[in-house]
Amino acid sequence: MSGKYLVTGGAGYVGSVVAQHLLEAGHEVTVLDNLSTGFREGVPAGAAFVEGDIRDAAKWLDASYDAVLHFAAFSQVGESVVKPEKYWDNNVGGTMALLAAMREAGVRTLVFSSTAATYGEPETTPIVESAPTSPTNPYGASKLAVDHMITGEAAAHGLAAVSLRYFNVAGAYGTCGERHDPESHLIPLVLQVAQGRRDAISVYGDDYPTPDGTCVRDYIHVADLADAHLLAVAAARPGEHLICNLGNGNGFSVREVIETVRRVTGHPVPEVAAPRRAGDPAILVASAATARERLGWNPSRADLAGIVADAWEFAQNITREQ
Amino acid sequence: MSGKYLVTGGAGYVGSVVAQHLLEAGHEVTVLDNLSTGFREGVPAGAAFVEGDIRDAAKWLDASYDAVLHFAAFSQVGESVVKPEKYWDNNVGGTMALLAAMREAGVRTLVFSSTAATYGEPETTPIVESAPTSPTNPYGASKLAVDHMITGEAAAHGLAAVSLRYFNVAGAYGTCGERHDPESHLIPLVLQVAQGRRDAISVYGDDYPTPDGTCVRDYIHVADLADAHLLAVAAARPGEHLICNLGNGNGFSVREVIETVRRVTGHPVPEVAAPRRAGDPAILVASAATARERLGWNPSRADLAGIVADAWEFAQNITREQ
């Protein structure tokens, strides 16, 4: 059965891939994005596009929408440390306004783009959803505040809600891929080195208690992530706020990522040793048991070489366009 | 050295007692309160009074203020469950505006009225500040969000900040005492029964794993609490967000409170057994070690009979006035 969905932040990396998946599944999609960090050309063909802020959603959101998939947010950890007020104002204040608009319009299903950063430095691994939440930066704190806000909204007003806590999203899908300005994510950075656009990749710490001494993260293909969002819309139940981690449950080290990029691209990737960064836990790996059980999610693109190959193709395409 | 302080919510219970203590210590005090739950007559004589919202603080806050003591908030747990958006909008949105006004005005010291409700149901007792924070209602979640916001503000912008996480505040000071509408706190409720204004006190659960089967809470005299705020202003350090629990470290059970009220007032207090309430942990007792070490705080009114006697005097006075 086809539906009508609002995708906030649908000009961004994950939002645009999810919008594309919704369209491919035969749904009607409106993308709302203020283009403050998204790209107009990232909005998939076939989606209606509204250039605007989530605070203004009340102006046109109406009961014809079946659900909102909410990605609009600032998401740069480093920036959030320097300008926390920007994150509280936009991510938290913006979502307050969006929830009010949804109540007003009678749209009662929400899938929210949350993050592993809500957990902070984990005490045990893999991370389950009942783990303590102790974010180490304002970005993670703002996303945790929104998760708490949604919990209250579901209990009080019957919202059907799912928060998906992403681990390290990577890869690309069609014309939609990962690019940040400034780039801060490992795989795109390593690919820029392989392209010769950057001299070397910094390895922040090689004496962590991990097999090769570098940090271990759980990389998940953005198309697998998108699948989970469509399943979440279907799994959402009125009055319940379901929280699911999204990861593969397997970790790859920084050194394994670099090695995989060398193998996939055939280019040299010089490394530079750098000191550990504050707030970088040794291992961040998801338990995806809840997503598998409650959403029926079954990620099929867990192979790191495949993730890197898709990201490489996207990186080569956008470089050619520039 | 005398200072100039803004007390937001200074027409409320704790805010008014702190304002009174600041005045007695020779400081200049401005109370800002929108009187949505506070009482105009609660503002201590000698304090300047501005009837207004914290969102409008930017209109007149200036560098002549040495610090802000921030109490303004909605604080009814039950209401927060039914109207969570009211708590996010006022407590979180309001504090965003207040922090912006403080940045603008160059007022760089803040003492924030936080709560034990940020912890939720504790895994260990007594509760230390590093315990997991897992609030069980929107009131606690909104206060936790503000604590996280303040942490970011201190790190990014050098705010000197102390959050004080209150356990069960009780007692009265001068003409300032505890009254909520509707009343929801144990000691005032039991006193209303002693006054004959209420038929009986409900005891929610008598099969908890506690010595007498009823819930144990950490009651702290509001004047001891006020002392901690003055010490916190002095202890605040630029760029640091210090979080301190405020409690006596001793618990008293519901039944001990009722028995103490009978003894102190000489009136009968009928009890009615009622089922447990959701989200009521068996024991909530603070470790006040951080407050003792970092603030030099030494509560001197920990005796339950004394707390109840002061609350009783206040209750008799306001009843006579009505």
XYZ file of C-alpha atoms in Angstrom:
644
model
C 0.000 0.000 0.000
C 1.532 3.257 -1.039
C 1.774 6.171 1.366
C 2.700 9.821 1.520
C 5.767 10.758 3.508
C 7.530 13.890 4.631
C 11.316 13.505 4.727
C 12.927 16.358 6.659
C 16.582 16.829 5.778
C 15.966 14.854 2.596
C 18.694 16.776 0.736
C 21.305 15.330 3.081
C 23.188 12.050 2.925
C 20.952 9.597 4.773
C 17.723 11.520 4.176
C 18.194 11.525 0.414
C 18.914 7.794 0.293
C 15.820 7.062 2.380
C 13.724 9.350 0.138
C 15.034 7.439 -2.888
C 14.088 4.102 -1.283
C 10.588 5.385 -0.463
C 10.110 6.467 -4.085
C 11.347 3.114 -5.378
C 8.824 1.390 -3.105
C 6.066 3.372 -4.838
C 5.434 6.012 -2.164
C 4.825 9.724 -2.535
C 7.598 11.798 -0.977
C 7.967 15.447 0.018
C 11.459 16.550 0.991
C 11.739 19.488 3.412
C 15.246 20.890 3.683
C 16.607 24.370 4.323
C 19.782 23.476 2.372
C 21.944 24.762 5.223
C 24.040 21.596 4.918
C 22.113 19.567 2.310
C 22.458 19.796 -1.460
C 19.544 20.624 -3.776
C 20.824 18.089 -6.298
C 20.749 15.436 -3.571
C 16.938 15.479 -3.549
C 15.900 12.438 -5.590
C 14.012 12.979 -8.821
C 10.338 12.285 -8.233
C 10.210 13.827 -4.771
C 8.417 17.110 -4.182
C 10.818 19.630 -2.690
C 10.097 22.376 -0.166
C 13.017 24.622 0.683
C 12.310 25.605 4.246
C 12.898 25.077 7.923
C 11.283 22.386 10.055
C 10.033 25.216 12.286
C 7.723 26.246 9.476
C 6.309 22.769 8.819
C 3.034 23.785 10.472
C 2.338 26.059 7.491
C 1.638 23.200 5.145
C 1.811 19.824 6.919
C -1.621 18.218 6.832
C -3.390 14.954 7.503
C -2.652 13.688 3.980
C 0.787 12.621 5.245
C 1.093 9.121 6.672
C 4.359 9.688 8.487
C 7.340 11.965 8.961
C 10.898 10.686 8.615
C 12.974 13.252 10.462
C 16.631 13.683 9.449
C 16.974 17.483 9.538
C 19.717 18.278 12.048
C 23.189 19.657 12.392
C 25.487 16.687 12.830
C 29.106 17.829 13.091
C 30.450 16.712 16.455
C 33.370 19.144 16.403
C 31.196 22.134 15.533
C 28.761 21.178 18.277
C 31.536 21.462 20.855
C 32.332 25.006 19.692
C 28.762 26.192 19.036
C 26.498 24.087 21.256
C 23.681 26.656 21.157
C 23.330 26.057 17.411
C 22.645 22.378 18.109
C 20.174 22.962 20.934
C 18.336 25.601 18.982
C 18.096 23.718 15.694
C 18.044 20.035 16.640
C 15.991 20.333 19.834
C 14.027 23.546 19.263
C 13.360 22.549 15.657
C 12.019 19.140 16.659
C 9.738 20.709 19.294
C 8.186 22.758 16.471
C 7.962 19.739 14.176
C 6.187 17.634 16.829
C 3.740 20.481 17.440
C 3.047 20.704 13.691
C 2.469 16.934 13.564
C 0.021 17.087 16.493
C -1.806 19.972 14.845
C -1.988 18.209 11.473
C -2.862 14.817 12.937
C 0.214 13.082 11.505
C 0.916 10.445 14.123
C 3.857 8.376 12.898
C 7.491 9.428 13.200
C 10.825 7.807 12.394
C 13.687 9.742 13.928
C 17.329 9.742 12.931
C 19.111 9.257 16.255
C 22.713 8.257 16.844
C 25.146 6.064 18.726
C 26.546 9.355 20.068
C 23.686 9.305 22.593
C 25.541 6.533 24.462
C 28.889 8.270 24.826
C 31.740 6.032 25.906
C 30.197 2.602 26.372
C 30.883 0.430 29.390
C 30.205 -2.810 27.525
C 30.241 -3.908 23.901
C 28.256 -4.557 21.781
C 25.980 -1.668 22.783
C 22.361 -2.541 23.549
C 19.557 0.020 23.681
C 19.292 -0.246 27.475
C 22.913 0.862 27.893
C 23.461 4.086 29.854
C 23.211 7.249 27.766
C 25.997 9.652 28.569
C 26.755 11.739 25.489
C 30.214 13.329 25.381
C 29.358 16.238 23.071
C 26.435 18.612 22.393
C 25.558 16.844 19.143
C 24.919 13.579 20.996
C 23.219 15.421 23.861
C 20.852 17.205 21.470
C 19.875 13.913 19.814
C 19.345 12.280 23.224
C 17.111 15.192 24.269
C 15.009 14.619 21.149
C 14.784 10.891 21.912
C 13.509 11.756 25.405
C 11.078 14.278 23.914
C 9.684 11.626 21.576
C 9.279 9.148 24.434
C 7.085 11.693 26.222
C 5.155 12.528 23.059
C 4.354 8.858 22.421
C 3.168 8.279 25.997
C 1.113 11.478 26.223
C -0.286 11.847 22.733
C -0.184 8.399 21.179
C 2.558 9.105 18.656
C 3.816 5.965 16.890
C 7.562 6.495 16.967
C 10.794 4.732 16.155
C 14.238 6.185 16.848
C 17.052 4.602 14.876
C 20.452 5.026 16.477
C 22.997 4.890 13.677
C 26.520 3.718 14.149
C 28.957 4.582 11.315
C 26.961 5.044 8.141
C 28.995 4.670 4.960
C 28.763 3.763 1.305
C 26.568 5.377 -1.317
C 23.368 4.616 -3.203
C 22.751 5.753 -6.757
C 23.691 9.397 -6.933
C 23.434 9.872 -3.156
C 26.581 9.642 -1.074
C 28.433 10.992 1.880
C 29.988 14.428 1.832
C 30.425 16.843 4.677
C 31.987 20.267 4.690
C 34.453 20.096 6.299
C 34.766 16.348 5.813
C 35.107 14.620 9.167
C 34.217 10.991 8.490
C 36.844 8.314 8.079
C 35.904 6.603 4.823
C 35.430 9.795 2.749
C 38.667 11.162 4.205
C 40.640 8.047 3.321
C 39.136 8.117 -0.168
C 40.270 11.722 -0.590
C 43.801 10.536 0.189
C 43.444 7.748 -2.393
C 42.325 10.399 -4.887
C 45.396 12.473 -4.149
C 43.216 15.328 -2.861
C 44.713 15.025 0.615
C 48.321 14.110 1.472
C 47.818 11.512 4.173
C 45.284 10.099 6.597
C 45.795 10.776 10.297
C 45.471 7.747 12.547
C 44.453 9.077 15.965
C 45.973 6.617 18.401
C 47.439 3.192 17.702
C 47.696 1.930 21.264
C 44.021 1.234 21.968
C 43.119 -2.159 23.465
C 42.038 -3.496 20.058
C 43.618 -6.194 17.827
C 45.721 -3.707 15.821
C 45.699 -0.832 18.332
C 43.441 1.476 16.278
C 39.806 2.335 17.047
C 37.117 -0.111 16.007
C 33.803 1.126 14.586
C 30.676 -0.504 13.212
C 30.230 0.536 9.561
C 26.839 0.123 7.983
C 25.899 0.593 4.348
C 23.552 3.524 3.824
C 21.228 1.352 1.714
C 20.904 -1.141 4.587
C 20.182 1.813 6.824
C 17.493 3.043 4.442
C 15.832 -0.389 4.468
C 15.519 -0.102 8.243
C 13.639 3.194 7.918
C 10.985 1.706 5.665
C 10.611 -1.212 8.056
C 10.390 1.230 10.980
C 7.457 3.077 9.411
C 5.632 -0.239 9.201
C 6.612 -1.349 12.712
C 5.650 1.877 14.515
C 2.811 1.398 17.012
C 0.657 4.202 18.496
C 1.806 5.180 21.982
C 5.093 3.328 21.706
C 8.557 4.778 21.234
C 10.760 2.003 19.934
C 14.509 2.624 19.959
C 16.729 0.459 17.741
C 20.462 0.496 17.190
C 21.506 0.161 13.568
C 24.860 -1.442 12.934
C 26.202 -4.701 11.621
C 27.432 -5.902 14.980
C 30.902 -6.273 13.437
C 33.653 -3.790 13.982
C 36.406 -2.754 11.601
C 39.508 -0.937 12.785
C 40.823 2.307 11.323
C 43.736 0.320 9.898
C 41.401 -2.231 8.300
C 39.476 0.609 6.644
C 42.671 2.126 5.269
C 43.876 -1.263 4.024
C 40.509 -1.918 2.371
C 40.645 1.457 0.603
C 44.118 0.612 -0.733
C 42.865 -2.729 -2.016
C 39.608 -1.444 -3.522
C 41.025 1.683 -5.166
C 44.498 0.426 -6.070
C 45.921 3.750 -4.883
C 48.500 4.400 -2.168
C 47.193 5.823 1.118
C 49.942 7.348 3.278
C 49.249 7.313 7.032
C 50.370 9.740 9.701
C 50.367 8.725 13.362
C 48.550 11.249 15.555
C 47.686 11.354 19.249
C 44.389 9.970 20.510
C 41.460 12.391 20.333
C 39.496 13.125 23.518
C 36.226 11.238 23.662
C 37.164 8.565 21.123
C 36.243 5.206 22.680
C 38.313 2.169 21.639
C 35.355 0.189 20.329
C 31.860 1.227 19.242
C 29.893 -1.726 17.988
C 26.104 -2.079 17.934
C 23.961 -4.907 19.055
C 21.379 -4.889 16.263
C 19.275 -7.582 17.928
C 16.348 -5.220 18.562
C 16.274 -4.016 14.940
C 16.354 -7.597 13.708
C 13.605 -8.754 16.063
C 11.287 -5.759 16.062
C 11.776 -4.442 12.533
C 12.647 -7.697 10.779
C 15.759 -5.913 9.522
C 18.419 -7.983 7.818
C 21.360 -5.926 6.523
C 22.741 -7.490 3.350
C 25.664 -5.189 2.549
C 27.879 -5.732 5.593
C 31.035 -6.427 3.582
C 33.509 -3.584 4.125
C 35.017 -3.890 0.634
C 31.558 -3.462 -0.888
C 30.806 -0.421 1.287
C 34.138 1.149 0.315
C 33.643 0.329 -3.383
C 30.267 2.134 -3.430
C 31.716 5.119 -1.577
C 34.660 5.195 -4.004
C 32.385 5.284 -7.033
C 30.449 8.181 -5.501
C 33.660 10.036 -4.591
C 34.984 9.656 -8.142
C 31.696 10.914 -9.600
C 31.438 14.034 -7.483
C 35.110 14.835 -8.048
C 34.558 14.651 -11.804
C 31.561 16.997 -11.462
C 33.525 19.619 -9.548
C 31.844 41.074 49.115
C 28.306 41.817 48.119
C 27.036 40.959 44.664
C 24.067 41.412 42.395
C 22.058 38.337 41.499
C 19.187 37.431 39.242
C 16.931 34.744 40.717
C 14.620 33.290 38.075
C 11.565 31.629 39.565
C 12.211 33.557 42.772
C 8.493 33.648 43.597
C 8.483 29.863 43.939
C 9.316 27.674 46.902
C 13.064 27.099 46.611
C 13.769 30.257 44.598
C 12.163 32.500 47.205
C 14.098 30.905 50.064
C 17.368 31.292 48.142
C 16.509 34.933 47.347
C 15.873 35.497 51.055
C 19.244 33.961 51.951
C 21.027 36.130 49.365
C 19.408 39.257 50.823
C 20.356 38.244 54.366
C 23.946 37.798 53.184
C 23.925 41.435 52.031
C 23.499 40.897 48.306
C 21.328 42.749 45.816
C 18.620 40.526 44.336
C 16.315 40.774 41.348
C 13.567 38.171 41.149
C 12.264 37.296 37.683
C 9.076 35.243 37.741
C 6.087 35.037 35.408
C 3.879 33.981 38.380
C 2.556 31.022 36.364
C 3.122 28.835 39.428
C 4.877 31.217 41.840
C 3.207 33.618 44.274
C 3.832 37.376 44.226
C 3.801 37.415 48.029
C 6.528 34.769 48.022
C 9.062 37.292 46.702
C 11.074 38.389 49.731
C 10.901 42.009 50.825
C 14.020 43.799 49.671
C 14.260 42.029 46.322
C 13.495 43.885 43.111
C 10.731 42.096 41.236
C 10.254 41.741 37.497
C 7.082 39.963 36.409
C 8.109 38.339 33.179
C 9.296 35.287 31.329
C 12.888 34.029 31.215
C 12.631 34.247 27.416
C 12.533 38.020 27.783
C 15.560 38.270 30.077
C 17.646 39.633 27.189
C 15.613 42.855 27.363
C 17.168 43.999 30.620
C 19.880 41.570 31.786
C 23.209 43.388 31.787
C 26.774 43.050 32.960
C 25.935 44.538 36.359
C 24.754 41.067 37.419
C 27.336 38.760 38.963
C 25.388 35.550 38.496
C 22.047 33.996 37.655
C 20.391 31.466 39.962
C 17.931 29.675 37.712
C 14.851 28.092 39.317
C 12.150 29.021 36.806
C 10.626 25.776 35.549
C 7.503 23.705 35.561
C 8.059 20.938 38.068
C 4.966 18.747 38.336
C 5.920 15.210 37.355
C 2.341 14.113 36.738
C 1.544 17.099 34.541
C 4.746 16.520 32.570
C 3.554 13.041 31.633
C 0.294 14.452 30.261
C 1.684 17.637 28.676
C 5.337 16.931 27.900
C 5.507 19.686 25.271
C 4.872 22.278 28.000
C 8.003 21.071 29.806
C 10.218 20.971 26.742
C 9.050 24.355 25.592
C 9.351 26.147 28.927
C 12.128 24.351 30.781
C 14.398 23.626 27.817
C 13.395 26.345 25.339
C 13.285 28.911 28.147
C 16.762 28.013 29.348
C 18.151 28.245 25.793
C 16.892 31.841 25.728
C 18.254 32.563 29.189
C 21.732 31.255 28.294
C 21.698 33.377 25.135
C 20.757 36.443 27.195
C 23.575 35.691 29.642
C 26.118 35.385 26.802
C 24.874 38.626 25.296
C 25.023 40.473 28.624
C 28.348 38.951 29.678
C 26.928 37.332 32.829
C 29.094 34.238 33.140
C 28.078 32.453 36.346
C 25.053 30.190 36.658
C 23.615 28.025 39.408
C 20.934 25.710 38.068
C 18.157 24.004 39.954
C 18.404 20.407 38.723
C 16.845 17.323 40.225
C 17.287 13.726 41.315
C 14.634 12.957 38.680
C 17.441 13.110 36.098
C 18.646 9.722 37.386
C 15.368 7.835 37.095
C 15.305 4.500 38.881
C 18.760 4.094 40.390
C 20.739 0.882 40.115
C 22.719 1.539 43.295
C 22.196 3.612 46.421
C 23.243 6.175 47.566
C 23.195 7.915 44.193
C 26.460 9.499 43.054
C 26.704 12.093 40.289
C 28.334 9.608 37.904
C 25.304 7.290 38.111
C 23.469 6.641 34.825
C 20.854 9.252 33.956
C 17.671 7.647 32.749
C 14.746 9.914 33.602
C 11.347 8.220 33.774
C 9.222 11.287 33.012
C 9.385 14.448 30.848
C 10.044 16.673 33.871
C 13.253 14.780 34.662
C 14.147 14.547 30.970
C 13.746 18.307 30.515
C 16.022 19.001 33.499
C 18.601 16.516 32.196
C 18.526 18.213 28.793
C 19.266 21.531 30.497
C 22.128 19.964 32.446
C 23.595 18.718 29.159
C 23.059 22.139 27.602
C 24.948 23.783 30.451
C 27.830 21.311 30.127
C 28.235 22.361 26.496
C 27.898 26.058 27.331
C 30.650 25.837 29.964
C 33.029 23.996 27.626
C 32.381 26.237 24.626
C 31.886 29.642 26.179
C 33.579 29.517 29.568
C 30.416 29.647 31.654
C 31.049 29.002 35.354
C 28.221 26.652 36.222
C 26.940 24.495 39.032
C 23.901 22.217 38.760
C 22.392 21.192 42.070
C 20.371 18.005 41.907
C 17.799 18.182 44.681
C 16.380 15.154 46.364
C 13.213 15.757 48.461
C 13.173 19.379 49.532
C 10.992 20.076 52.545
C 10.501 22.408 55.489
C 10.047 26.171 55.351
C 12.056 29.302 55.994
C 10.505 32.478 57.344
C 7.407 33.154 55.310
C 8.526 30.915 52.440
C 7.299 27.354 52.317
C 6.150 24.570 50.101
C 2.832 24.662 48.310
C 1.896 23.233 44.971
C -1.389 23.294 43.173
C -2.387 20.531 43.102
C -0.314 19.449 46.054
C 1.728 16.393 45.150
C 4.508 16.276 47.733
C 4.371 13.955 50.713
C 5.043 16.231 53.682
C 2.553 18.987 52.721
C -0.026 16.302 51.937
C 0.396 14.589 55.289
C 0.196 17.972 57.029
C -3.090 18.673 55.238
C -4.424 15.439 56.725
C -3.192 16.527 60.177
C -5.032 19.816 59.650
C -8.216 17.949 58.788
C -8.213 19.448 55.280
C -7.846 16.011 53.726
C -9.380 12.743 55.005
C -6.408 10.416 54.841
C -2.977 9.981 53.340
C -2.527 7.344 50.637
C 0.448 5.051 51.109
C 1.391 3.836 47.629
C 2.832 0.390 48.210
C 3.874 -1.221 51.484
C 5.741 -4.208 50.083
C 8.891 -2.486 48.848
C 12.246 -4.011 49.858
C 12.708 -1.418 52.628
C 12.687 -1.833 56.427
C 8.959 -1.051 56.777
C 7.926 -1.789 53.182
C 7.217 1.834 52.206
C 9.350 3.983 49.893
C 12.421 5.679 51.320
C 13.336 9.219 50.288
C 16.050 11.692 51.225
C 14.440 14.803 52.771
C 16.467 17.975 52.937
C 15.546 21.220 54.675
C 15.006 24.071 52.229
C 17.303 26.327 54.289
C 20.136 23.785 53.995
C 19.417 23.694 50.279
C 19.602 27.492 50.091
C 22.988 27.456 51.831
C 24.297 25.193 49.076
C 23.263 27.732 46.413
C 25.274 30.528 47.987
C 28.262 28.204 48.286
C 27.781 27.149 44.653
C 27.990 30.749 43.420
C 31.333 31.021 45.180
C 32.599 27.637 43.990
C 31.715 28.086 40.294
C 34.783 28.112 38.033
C 34.873 29.423 34.435
C 34.648 26.620 31.897
C 33.572 24.038 34.441
C 30.133 22.526 34.938
C 30.041 21.072 38.421
C 27.117 18.783 39.245
C 26.305 18.132 42.915
C 23.588 16.052 44.498
C 21.895 17.707 47.449
C 20.481 15.398 50.079
C 21.288 14.353 53.599
C 22.412 10.877 52.645
C 19.781 9.505 55.083
C 16.491 8.113 53.960
C 13.163 8.257 55.752
C 10.289 6.011 54.793
C 6.759 7.182 54.008
C 5.645 5.595 57.270
C 8.360 7.393 59.249
C 7.223 10.697 57.754
C 3.610 10.020 58.721
C 4.630 8.966 62.236
C 6.771 12.091 62.619
C 3.853 14.294 61.533
C 1.635 12.637 64.155
C 4.253 13.238 66.826
C 5.082 16.827 65.838
C 1.510 18.019 65.289
C -0.297 15.929 67.894
C -3.045 15.268 65.346
C -4.287 11.939 64.033
C -3.254 11.040 60.469
C -5.389 8.260 58.960
C -3.662 6.156 56.309
C -5.105 4.380 53.282
C -3.201 1.593 51.580
C -2.924 2.113 47.818
C -1.176 0.194 45.028
C 2.376 1.078 44.014
C 2.702 3.908 41.500
C 4.589 3.287 38.257
C 8.085 4.736 38.330
C 8.364 4.991 42.126
C 11.723 3.449 43.057
C 11.997 1.806 46.493
C 14.853 3.994 47.695
C 16.143 7.380 46.512
C 18.996 8.576 48.683
C 21.753 10.988 47.665
C 25.444 10.734 48.122
C 26.214 14.325 49.065
C 29.974 13.719 49.084
C 30.598 15.995 46.092
C 28.630 18.886 47.606
C 30.522 18.505 50.873
C 33.916 18.343 49.180
C 33.513 20.840 46.366
C 31.109 23.337 47.948
C 32.089 22.884 51.592
C 28.413 22.268 52.265
C 27.407 21.006 55.671
C 23.641 20.618 56.115
C 22.672 21.351 59.714
C 18.935 20.701 59.677
C 18.841 17.002 58.791
C 16.504 16.061 61.649
C 13.143 14.977 60.207
C 11.165 16.271 63.211
C 12.682 19.733 62.737
C 11.914 19.718 59.009
C 8.318 18.689 59.702
C 7.949 21.270 62.516
C 8.989 24.118 60.178
C 6.679 22.842 57.446
C 3.836 22.583 59.976
C 4.270 26.163 61.124
C 4.171 27.332 57.491
C 1.111 25.204 56.743
C -0.733 26.610 59.787
C 0.142 30.171 58.768
C -1.027 29.907 55.165
C -4.211 28.138 56.260
C -4.981 31.004 58.643
C -4.412 33.488 55.814
C -6.799 31.749 53.447
